[in-house]
Amino acid sequence: MKFPLVKAAAAFLACAAMSAGPVQAQQATLRLISAFPENGIYVQHLQAWVKKFNEEGKGVLQLNFLGGPKTMPPFEVGNAVKTGVVDIALNTGAFYTNVLPEADFLKLSDVPVAEQRKNGAFEAINKVWNEKGNMQYLARMVEHQPFHLYINKKIDKPDLTGMKIRITPVYREFFQALNANVITTPPGEVYTALERGVVDGYGWPIGGIFDLNWQEKTKFRVDPGFYDAEVSLIMNLPAYKKLTPPQLAYLNKQLLALEAQNGFWDRYAEEETARQAKAGIQTIKFDDATARRYRDMAYEVGWATAAKQSPEVAARFKSLLSRPAAGSRP
């Protein structure tokens, strides 16, 4: 008498498994990594988004955050995305120029990301990212974060003759044009380099120096800022193409929601500026004409460098990512 019940139960479980199969198959999990430390503001901002993404995407799409630089060295992340070792990465163009030299051009944009989505810039970016990097450029998570020159010797004009400045590829040519002796060191060594006088200063966005405790060894910040720290999500192209229409629609919805939060970075810049002043970092300001020349020079050098690396792409990007005239920049 028990056998029919057992058979019925078995049949029920089999049917349940079969009916559940297609539903479960519709959910995909993407591996996400960051080129930035987990205790920094970029990843903190990202993780809040990931939490919301996973809560609302159950049964459709999930993100598995693997970690930051402790999981993978920052300069290897770009290639990991290209080759499919990971699916998505939070990265900045300067960190994967070894894979895609054009990635560093995005720092030169002074057009808001919302406008880039309307004026053809995103399509132009993805044409290059697809063809040369095997990647899809998904979204720009950080904007309105200008770079600044931070120094320990006061200057009254934009001339760094005799000064040793720690650089990354982002502003190497610009600081060289200002006559600086440039030095490359990992971020983790900058504090000691400042402490020992190995470097007299460094370039960095308006935010983030407190994450590294550099404010303890920094005396001055030069205004105005220049360029715009570009921190974005990039995705392995084959993985992107494997997404089903519902998964792709959900991903795009959440990416737009992420970019819609970019007003946060304006407030963050204001807070960090005030925080630096409170920490004793003094502001060096040039007269209006000199300040304008200083900032315009940064863009002139940046676009000239881009043109040497990839003339056609640089020309196309400049037409889409730049304001009509340098004088119109705020």
XYZ file of C-alpha atoms in Angstrom:
330
model
C 0.000 0.000 0.000
C 2.956 2.288 0.610
C 4.483 1.859 -2.833
C 1.872 3.927 -4.690
C 2.441 6.741 -2.207
C 6.219 6.555 -2.667
C 5.806 6.493 -6.437
C 3.433 9.435 -6.263
C 5.857 11.410 -4.097
C 8.725 10.596 -6.429
C 6.664 11.663 -9.422
C 5.738 14.907 -7.667
C 9.391 15.729 -6.886
C 10.387 14.923 -10.456
C 7.702 17.224 -11.809
C 8.710 19.945 -9.352
C 12.325 19.629 -10.404
C 11.365 19.777 -14.064
C 9.178 22.820 -13.545
C 11.829 24.528 -11.436
C 14.579 23.826 -13.953
C 13.665 26.433 -16.560
C 13.099 29.083 -13.861
C 16.491 28.460 -12.276
C 18.105 28.405 -15.687
C 16.919 31.978 -16.240
C 19.087 33.229 -13.378
C 22.730 33.899 -14.119
C 25.481 34.932 -11.722
C 28.242 37.246 -12.896
C 31.652 37.424 -11.219
C 32.521 41.002 -10.261
C 35.923 42.271 -9.132
C 37.299 45.680 -8.215
C 40.630 47.271 -9.036
C 40.127 49.488 -5.979
C 40.475 48.632 -2.255
C 37.391 47.383 -0.499
C 37.679 49.977 2.273
C 37.669 52.877 -0.192
C 34.742 55.066 -1.161
C 34.432 53.617 -4.678
C 33.862 50.064 -3.496
C 31.639 51.159 -0.627
C 29.445 52.934 -3.152
C 29.538 49.925 -5.452
C 28.606 47.416 -2.767
C 25.455 49.330 -1.832
C 24.432 49.071 -5.477
C 25.344 45.368 -5.652
C 23.153 44.656 -2.631
C 20.174 46.339 -4.266
C 20.993 44.649 -7.585
C 20.892 41.186 -6.020
C 17.785 41.824 -3.944
C 15.786 42.956 -6.961
C 17.344 40.557 -9.433
C 16.513 37.225 -7.796
C 15.598 34.704 -10.448
C 17.072 36.881 -13.197
C 20.620 38.086 -12.571
C 23.007 38.151 -9.613
C 26.444 39.606 -8.937
C 29.099 37.737 -6.980
C 31.583 40.298 -5.660
C 34.973 38.602 -5.436
C 36.949 41.410 -3.822
C 39.538 44.056 -4.592
C 43.334 44.184 -4.985
C 43.834 41.434 -2.408
C 42.040 39.137 -4.838
C 43.797 40.369 -7.979
C 46.458 43.068 -8.611
C 44.796 46.191 -10.074
C 46.820 46.225 -13.282
C 45.788 42.643 -14.078
C 42.058 43.304 -13.830
C 41.648 44.647 -17.363
C 43.171 41.552 -18.926
C 41.066 39.360 -16.632
C 37.951 40.968 -18.086
C 39.257 40.686 -21.641
C 39.989 36.976 -21.283
C 36.878 36.117 -19.270
C 38.612 35.212 -16.020
C 36.010 37.524 -14.465
C 32.813 38.853 -15.996
C 32.675 42.435 -14.735
C 35.151 44.810 -13.132
C 35.084 48.172 -11.453
C 38.113 49.796 -13.036
C 39.647 52.973 -14.371
C 41.138 53.380 -17.816
C 44.619 54.171 -16.513
C 44.762 50.686 -14.975
C 44.220 48.766 -18.213
C 46.083 50.714 -20.867
C 48.193 47.561 -21.243
C 45.079 45.994 -22.776
C 43.433 49.056 -24.307
C 45.525 52.256 -24.577
C 42.421 54.253 -25.497
C 40.916 53.533 -22.069
C 42.888 56.407 -20.564
C 41.274 58.904 -22.971
C 38.061 58.882 -20.930
C 39.656 61.003 -18.194
C 39.540 63.905 -20.675
C 35.766 64.020 -20.829
C 34.011 67.127 -19.585
C 30.629 65.974 -20.873
C 28.304 64.365 -18.272
C 27.712 60.653 -18.674
C 23.976 61.197 -19.186
C 24.791 63.357 -22.208
C 27.328 60.796 -23.449
C 24.513 58.268 -23.688
C 22.582 60.644 -25.937
C 25.272 62.141 -28.175
C 26.776 58.901 -29.481
C 29.768 58.790 -27.145
C 28.752 55.482 -25.565
C 28.392 53.871 -28.974
C 31.805 55.199 -30.016
C 33.405 53.968 -26.802
C 31.898 50.515 -27.158
C 32.961 50.213 -30.775
C 36.578 50.513 -29.602
C 36.110 48.472 -26.421
C 34.382 45.659 -28.351
C 36.899 45.502 -31.178
C 40.147 46.074 -29.299
C 39.404 44.961 -25.751
C 36.804 42.188 -26.103
C 34.811 44.238 -23.585
C 31.555 46.079 -23.169
C 31.734 49.470 -21.465
C 28.731 49.304 -19.147
C 28.498 52.455 -17.057
C 30.485 55.282 -15.547
C 30.043 55.119 -11.790
C 32.224 58.092 -10.847
C 32.312 61.583 -12.326
C 32.766 65.159 -11.097
C 35.987 64.125 -9.353
C 38.759 66.337 -10.725
C 42.404 65.467 -10.233
C 44.615 67.859 -8.294
C 48.281 68.416 -7.711
C 49.172 67.972 -4.027
C 52.591 69.274 -2.968
C 54.711 70.063 0.066
C 56.496 73.081 -1.407
C 54.577 76.274 -2.065
C 54.531 77.569 -5.644
C 53.219 80.840 -7.063
C 52.993 79.708 -10.685
C 52.422 76.399 -12.492
C 56.085 75.454 -12.736
C 57.358 72.301 -11.046
C 61.030 72.691 -11.954
C 63.209 70.823 -9.462
C 60.274 69.026 -7.853
C 59.803 65.258 -7.706
C 56.181 64.322 -8.295
C 54.668 60.864 -7.963
C 52.560 60.102 -11.008
C 50.378 57.550 -12.738
C 49.797 57.450 -16.510
C 46.798 59.744 -15.983
C 48.873 62.910 -15.619
C 52.418 61.872 -16.538
C 52.665 64.076 -19.650
C 50.938 67.044 -18.011
C 53.299 67.120 -15.032
C 56.261 66.649 -17.350
C 55.023 69.653 -19.331
C 55.146 71.559 -16.030
C 58.849 70.572 -15.756
C 58.403 68.057 -12.930
C 60.695 65.110 -12.356
C 58.136 62.316 -12.356
C 58.373 59.163 -10.257
C 56.163 56.076 -10.409
C 55.423 54.219 -7.176
C 52.522 52.021 -6.024
C 49.919 53.880 -3.941
C 50.954 51.894 -0.888
C 54.439 53.432 -0.999
C 53.430 57.077 -1.420
C 53.051 57.800 2.311
C 56.608 56.674 3.025
C 57.909 58.484 -0.065
C 56.355 61.735 1.202
C 57.614 61.124 4.723
C 61.190 60.581 3.542
C 61.177 63.358 0.971
C 61.581 60.945 -1.934
C 58.743 62.854 -3.602
C 57.573 66.433 -3.118
C 54.016 65.751 -4.156
C 51.589 63.676 -6.150
C 48.514 63.791 -8.316
C 45.197 62.438 -7.025
C 41.458 63.134 -7.292
C 39.797 65.536 -4.883
C 38.580 62.550 -2.845
C 40.372 59.576 -1.427
C 43.548 60.849 0.189
C 42.132 60.168 3.666
C 41.656 56.503 2.752
C 45.444 56.354 2.382
C 46.308 58.768 5.226
C 48.203 60.999 2.810
C 46.712 64.101 4.423
C 49.215 63.581 7.233
C 52.096 64.302 4.849
C 50.457 66.853 2.534
C 50.743 70.632 2.904
C 49.160 72.125 -0.233
C 46.539 71.388 -2.894
C 46.761 73.297 -6.161
C 43.506 74.602 -7.624
C 41.883 74.321 -10.085
C 41.519 70.621 -10.669
C 41.800 69.053 -14.099
C 40.457 66.014 -15.952
C 37.780 63.859 -14.313
C 38.475 60.634 -12.445
C 36.869 57.930 -14.566
C 35.764 54.858 -12.632
C 33.519 52.542 -14.587
C 32.108 49.070 -14.946
C 33.453 47.024 -17.844
C 32.317 43.544 -18.876
C 33.706 40.634 -20.845
C 32.055 40.873 -24.269
C 31.208 37.153 -24.738
C 29.644 37.102 -21.247
C 27.645 40.210 -22.126
C 26.386 38.641 -25.337
C 25.286 35.497 -23.486
C 22.741 37.398 -21.402
C 19.111 36.712 -22.251
C 16.865 39.657 -23.184
C 15.325 39.801 -19.667
C 18.787 39.665 -18.062
C 20.120 42.364 -20.360
C 17.102 44.569 -19.717
C 17.544 44.144 -15.963
C 21.272 44.883 -16.146
C 20.714 48.047 -18.178
C 17.998 49.210 -15.810
C 20.326 48.882 -12.837
C 23.248 50.506 -14.668
C 21.138 53.568 -15.402
C 20.059 53.624 -11.760
C 23.718 53.554 -10.742
C 24.609 56.481 -12.987
C 21.577 58.381 -11.728
C 23.312 58.453 -8.322
C 26.327 60.328 -9.672
C 25.189 63.539 -8.045
C 26.657 61.946 -4.917
C 30.141 62.726 -6.217
C 29.463 66.470 -6.311
C 28.551 66.390 -2.632
C 31.492 64.124 -1.871
C 33.901 66.552 -3.579
C 32.572 69.415 -1.455
C 32.899 67.340 1.706
C 36.439 66.233 0.868
C 37.496 69.805 0.066
C 36.254 70.956 3.464
C 37.823 67.944 5.150
C 41.203 68.698 3.598
C 41.051 72.292 4.832
C 40.180 71.082 8.317
C 43.164 68.726 8.196
C 45.441 71.687 7.520
C 45.943 71.321 3.768
C 46.278 74.818 2.307
C 44.942 75.778 -1.112
C 47.195 77.331 -3.732
C 45.180 79.432 -6.176
C 46.515 81.202 -9.236
C 45.025 84.360 -10.715
C 42.109 83.725 -13.071
C 44.089 83.952 -16.311
C 46.870 81.679 -15.043
C 44.382 79.195 -13.636
C 42.601 79.039 -16.995
C 45.880 78.474 -18.864
C 46.904 75.804 -16.338
C 43.693 73.845 -16.798
C 43.552 74.300 -20.551
C 47.142 73.127 -20.785
C 46.177 69.890 -19.032
C 43.583 69.153 -21.718
C 45.811 70.244 -24.585
C 48.576 67.934 -23.403
C 46.095 65.133 -22.727
C 44.483 65.217 -26.158
C 47.846 65.646 -27.903
C 49.113 62.533 -26.141
C 45.945 60.663 -27.087
C 46.349 61.701 -30.729
C 49.865 60.264 -30.812
C 48.630 56.939 -29.466
C 45.486 56.526 -31.554
C 44.797 59.443 -33.927
C 41.408 58.370 -35.290
C 39.966 57.332 -31.939
C 41.291 60.467 -30.233
C 39.693 62.702 -32.854
C 36.360 60.885 -32.586
C 36.362 60.907 -28.782
C 37.367 64.568 -28.583
C 34.392 65.549 -30.736
C 32.024 63.677 -28.422
C 33.603 64.092 -24.985
C 34.721 67.725 -25.067
C 32.874 70.981 -24.731
C 33.014 73.193 -27.838
C 35.636 75.493 -26.345
C 38.083 75.164 -23.492
C 36.947 78.490 -22.094
C 33.487 77.044 -21.483
C 34.816 74.647 -18.880
C 33.776 75.545 -15.347
